[in-house]
């Protein structure tokens, strides 16, 4: 299995993190993002979006970190990461969608602006961040994990751009339950980090 990867990308890190926690071997292929290699062959041939992560397993090609998490969990991981029941998957999907929406447009966008100079709306990213961090803080006041009372792919999806929020100028100091959750993830066997975390 190949993961076309960028070390500084939280989306790529979601996949690297889950693979490490679940003991799944990936062939990590670094892509020179700054040189635009994600818009060139071979990445663009596999993924017309020209985005990372891009993933292959034999003839299967997937883009989108959350799609890759779901595939890896279903195909290669212990059932506990993505249990096979409608209720469990619905509960996990809520957080995958939160990761792709509120977390992407909140702390992730704020980091893209501050760290990489993206021309996005900082004020909007801060408003979105404050809302999602507040909701997450309340959720984690009575839950150790995002879904099912145990570590799942939901935690792998949501944590990277929360844990690097300070790179977008957002402090997590007002959110002790979020900080404790990040520490719980860091204590999981097999955990790997990313720059800035
Ligand atoms: N929904 C995708 C987003 C992927 C994405 O935006 N990746 C960034 C790097 S973190 C990228 O490749 N951007 C290049 C571009 O948008 O041109 C995911 O979750 O993987």
Short mmCIF file of C-alpha atoms and ligand atoms in Angstrom, two decimals:
data_model
loop_
_atom_site.label_atom_id
_atom_site.label_comp_id
_atom_site.label_asym_id
_atom_site.label_seq_id
_atom_site.Cartn_x
_atom_site.Cartn_y
_atom_site.Cartn_z
CA UNK A 1 0.00 0.00 0.00
CA UNK A 2 1.36 3.40 -0.96
CA UNK A 3 0.66 6.69 0.75
CA UNK A 4 1.68 9.77 -1.24
CA UNK A 5 2.49 11.93 1.70
CA UNK A 6 3.44 15.36 3.00
CA UNK A 7 4.94 15.33 6.50
CA UNK A 8 3.52 18.77 7.42
CA UNK A 9 -0.01 17.88 6.31
CA UNK A 10 -2.46 17.04 9.08
CA UNK A 11 -4.60 15.20 6.53
CA UNK A 12 -1.67 12.92 5.67
CA UNK A 13 -0.83 12.57 9.36
CA UNK A 14 -4.35 11.26 10.10
CA UNK A 15 -3.54 8.27 7.90
CA UNK A 16 0.04 7.80 9.14
CA UNK A 17 -1.18 7.99 12.75
CA UNK A 18 -3.95 5.45 12.31
CA UNK A 19 -1.69 3.06 10.41
CA UNK A 20 0.89 3.29 13.21
CA UNK A 21 -1.70 2.72 15.96
CA UNK A 22 -3.32 -0.18 14.13
CA UNK A 23 -0.02 -1.78 13.09
CA UNK A 24 -0.62 -1.38 9.34
CA UNK A 25 2.44 -1.17 7.09
CA UNK A 26 2.37 1.66 4.56
CA UNK A 27 4.90 2.52 1.90
CA UNK A 28 5.23 6.27 2.57
CA UNK A 29 6.13 8.24 -0.55
CA UNK A 30 7.12 11.84 0.27
CA UNK A 31 5.82 14.34 -2.28
CA UNK A 32 7.59 17.68 -2.80
CA UNK A 33 4.50 19.82 -2.20
CA UNK A 34 6.34 23.17 -2.31
CA UNK A 35 7.66 22.29 -5.77
CA UNK A 36 4.09 21.40 -6.85
CA UNK A 37 4.81 17.70 -7.26
CA UNK A 38 1.24 16.89 -6.17
CA UNK A 39 0.03 18.52 -9.40
CA UNK A 40 2.37 16.38 -11.50
CA UNK A 41 2.79 12.73 -12.38
CA UNK A 42 2.42 10.30 -10.67
CA UNK A 43 0.08 11.95 -8.11
CA UNK A 44 -2.08 13.81 -10.65
CA UNK A 45 -2.49 10.62 -12.73
CA UNK A 46 -3.85 8.83 -9.69
CA UNK A 47 -5.82 11.71 -8.20
CA UNK A 48 -7.12 14.44 -10.54
CA UNK A 49 -7.81 16.59 -7.43
CA UNK A 50 -4.03 16.90 -7.09
CA UNK A 51 -4.29 16.58 -3.32
CA UNK A 52 -2.47 14.71 -0.59
CA UNK A 53 -2.97 12.23 0.89
CA UNK A 54 -3.38 9.99 -2.13
CA UNK A 55 -3.45 6.28 -1.43
CA UNK A 56 -3.17 3.12 -3.48
CA UNK A 57 -3.70 -0.53 -2.64
CA UNK A 58 -3.16 -2.58 -5.76
CA UNK A 59 -5.59 -1.20 -8.35
CA UNK A 60 -7.56 0.77 -5.77
CA UNK A 61 -6.87 4.51 -5.61
CA UNK A 62 -8.35 6.69 -2.88
CA UNK A 63 -8.16 10.40 -2.14
CA UNK A 64 -9.39 12.06 1.08
CA UNK A 65 -7.98 11.21 4.49
CA UNK A 66 -11.33 10.11 5.90
CA UNK A 67 -12.04 7.74 3.02
CA UNK A 68 -8.59 6.22 3.50
CA UNK A 69 -9.15 5.80 7.26
CA UNK A 70 -12.44 3.99 6.63
CA UNK A 71 -10.84 1.70 4.05
CA UNK A 72 -7.81 0.82 6.15
CA UNK A 73 -9.91 0.22 9.26
CA UNK A 74 -12.42 -2.02 7.49
CA UNK A 75 -9.85 -3.96 5.48
CA UNK A 76 -6.76 -4.19 7.66
CA UNK A 77 -7.40 -3.24 11.29
CA UNK A 78 -8.88 -4.80 14.40
CA UNK A 79 -12.66 -4.26 14.42
CA UNK A 80 -12.41 -2.01 17.50
CA UNK A 81 -11.23 0.97 15.40
CA UNK A 82 -14.38 0.98 13.23
CA UNK A 83 -16.85 -1.53 14.63
CA UNK A 84 -19.20 -3.18 12.18
CA UNK A 85 -22.57 -1.92 13.35
CA UNK A 86 -24.80 0.78 11.91
CA UNK A 87 -24.98 2.65 15.22
CA UNK A 88 -21.21 2.56 15.77
CA UNK A 89 -20.47 3.70 12.24
CA UNK A 90 -23.03 6.47 12.46
CA UNK A 91 -21.44 7.69 15.66
CA UNK A 92 -17.97 7.63 14.13
CA UNK A 93 -19.15 9.27 10.89
CA UNK A 94 -20.41 12.28 12.83
CA UNK A 95 -16.80 12.98 13.79
CA UNK A 96 -15.33 12.25 10.37
CA UNK A 97 -17.73 14.86 8.98
CA UNK A 98 -16.84 17.27 11.79
CA UNK A 99 -13.20 16.79 10.88
CA UNK A 100 -13.86 17.54 7.20
CA UNK A 101 -16.07 20.53 7.97
CA UNK A 102 -15.72 22.47 11.23
CA UNK A 103 -12.16 21.37 12.03
CA UNK A 104 -11.02 21.89 8.43
CA UNK A 105 -12.58 25.35 8.20
CA UNK A 106 -11.62 26.33 11.74
CA UNK A 107 -8.20 25.42 13.17
CA UNK A 108 -6.91 23.89 9.93
CA UNK A 109 -7.64 27.04 7.90
CA UNK A 110 -6.16 29.25 10.65
CA UNK A 111 -2.93 27.21 10.45
CA UNK A 112 -2.90 27.35 6.64
CA UNK A 113 -3.10 31.15 6.86
CA UNK A 114 -0.50 31.68 9.59
CA UNK A 115 1.98 28.94 8.72
CA UNK A 116 1.67 28.68 4.95
CA UNK A 117 0.31 32.08 3.88
CA UNK A 118 -2.94 30.82 2.35
CA UNK A 119 -5.33 33.60 1.33
CA UNK A 120 -8.25 32.47 3.48
CA UNK A 121 -10.44 34.42 5.89
CA UNK A 122 -8.69 34.37 9.29
CA UNK A 123 -11.58 35.97 11.15
CA UNK A 124 -13.98 33.31 9.86
CA UNK A 125 -11.55 30.52 10.77
CA UNK A 126 -11.36 31.85 14.34
CA UNK A 127 -15.15 32.04 14.70
CA UNK A 128 -15.50 28.46 13.42
CA UNK A 129 -12.66 27.33 15.70
CA UNK A 130 -14.17 28.85 18.82
CA UNK A 131 -17.47 27.10 18.17
CA UNK A 132 -16.02 23.66 17.46
CA UNK A 133 -13.49 23.83 20.30
CA UNK A 134 -16.29 24.76 22.70
CA UNK A 135 -18.46 21.86 21.51
CA UNK A 136 -15.53 19.46 21.70
CA UNK A 137 -14.60 20.63 25.19
CA UNK A 138 -18.12 19.92 26.43
CA UNK A 139 -18.22 16.51 24.70
CA UNK A 140 -14.89 15.55 26.23
CA UNK A 141 -15.98 16.64 29.70
CA UNK A 142 -17.98 13.41 29.92
CA UNK A 143 -16.25 11.26 27.30
CA UNK A 144 -12.63 10.08 27.17
CA UNK A 145 -12.86 9.47 23.41
CA UNK A 146 -14.91 10.99 20.61
CA UNK A 147 -17.01 7.91 19.90
CA UNK A 148 -18.01 4.61 21.50
CA UNK A 149 -16.03 5.20 24.70
CA UNK A 150 -12.84 3.89 23.06
CA UNK A 151 -10.18 5.05 20.57
CA UNK A 152 -11.49 4.85 17.00
CA UNK A 153 -10.68 6.39 13.63
CA UNK A 154 -12.77 9.38 14.81
CA UNK A 155 -9.95 10.40 17.17
CA UNK A 156 -7.33 9.92 14.45
CA UNK A 157 -9.34 12.14 12.10
CA UNK A 158 -10.10 14.95 14.52
CA UNK A 159 -6.96 15.30 16.59
CA UNK A 160 -4.26 16.44 14.10
CA UNK A 161 -5.65 19.90 13.30
CA UNK A 162 -6.81 20.40 16.90
CA UNK A 163 -3.39 19.46 18.24
CA UNK A 164 -1.66 21.89 15.86
CA UNK A 165 -4.16 24.73 16.41
CA UNK A 166 -1.44 26.83 18.07
CA UNK A 167 0.25 27.07 14.64
CA UNK A 168 -2.83 29.05 13.60
CA UNK A 169 -2.58 31.30 16.65
CA UNK A 170 -5.23 29.40 18.64
CA UNK A 171 -4.40 28.48 22.23
CA UNK A 172 -5.88 25.32 23.72
CA UNK A 173 -5.26 26.57 27.28
CA UNK A 174 -8.97 27.36 27.82
CA UNK A 175 -9.81 23.75 26.89
CA UNK A 176 -8.41 21.36 29.54
CA UNK A 177 -10.57 18.42 28.43
CA UNK A 178 -9.27 18.74 24.88
CA UNK A 179 -5.69 18.87 26.14
CA UNK A 180 -6.28 15.75 28.24
CA UNK A 181 -7.78 13.94 25.22
CA UNK A 182 -4.72 14.78 23.10
CA UNK A 183 -2.51 13.37 25.86
CA UNK A 184 -4.60 10.18 25.94
CA UNK A 185 -4.08 9.76 22.20
CA UNK A 186 -0.34 10.40 22.61
CA UNK A 187 -0.21 7.63 25.22
CA UNK A 188 -1.71 4.98 22.89
CA UNK A 189 0.67 2.13 21.95
CA UNK A 190 2.29 2.80 18.58
CA UNK A 191 1.58 6.54 18.62
CA UNK A 192 3.64 8.65 16.22
CA UNK A 193 3.73 12.45 16.13
CA UNK A 194 3.95 15.11 13.42
CA UNK A 195 5.88 18.40 13.32
CA UNK A 196 4.17 21.03 15.50
CA UNK A 197 2.17 18.59 17.59
N1 LIG B 1 -10.47 16.35 2.02
C1 LIG B 1 -9.08 16.07 1.79
C2 LIG B 1 -8.29 17.35 1.74
C3 LIG B 1 -6.90 17.11 1.21
C4 LIG B 1 -6.14 18.38 1.07
O1 LIG B 1 -6.69 19.49 0.96
N2 LIG B 1 -4.81 18.22 1.07
C5 LIG B 1 -3.94 19.35 0.93
C6 LIG B 1 -2.68 19.09 1.72
S1 LIG B 1 -3.08 19.02 3.45
C7 LIG B 1 -3.58 19.47 -0.53
O2 LIG B 1 -3.09 18.53 -1.11
N3 LIG B 1 -3.80 20.65 -1.11
C8 LIG B 1 -3.41 20.89 -2.47
C9 LIG B 1 -4.38 21.71 -3.19
O3 LIG B 1 -5.46 21.97 -2.66
O4 LIG B 1 -4.06 22.10 -4.29
C10 LIG B 1 -8.56 15.12 2.87
O5 LIG B 1 -9.16 15.05 3.95
O6 LIG B 1 -7.58 14.43 2.65
#
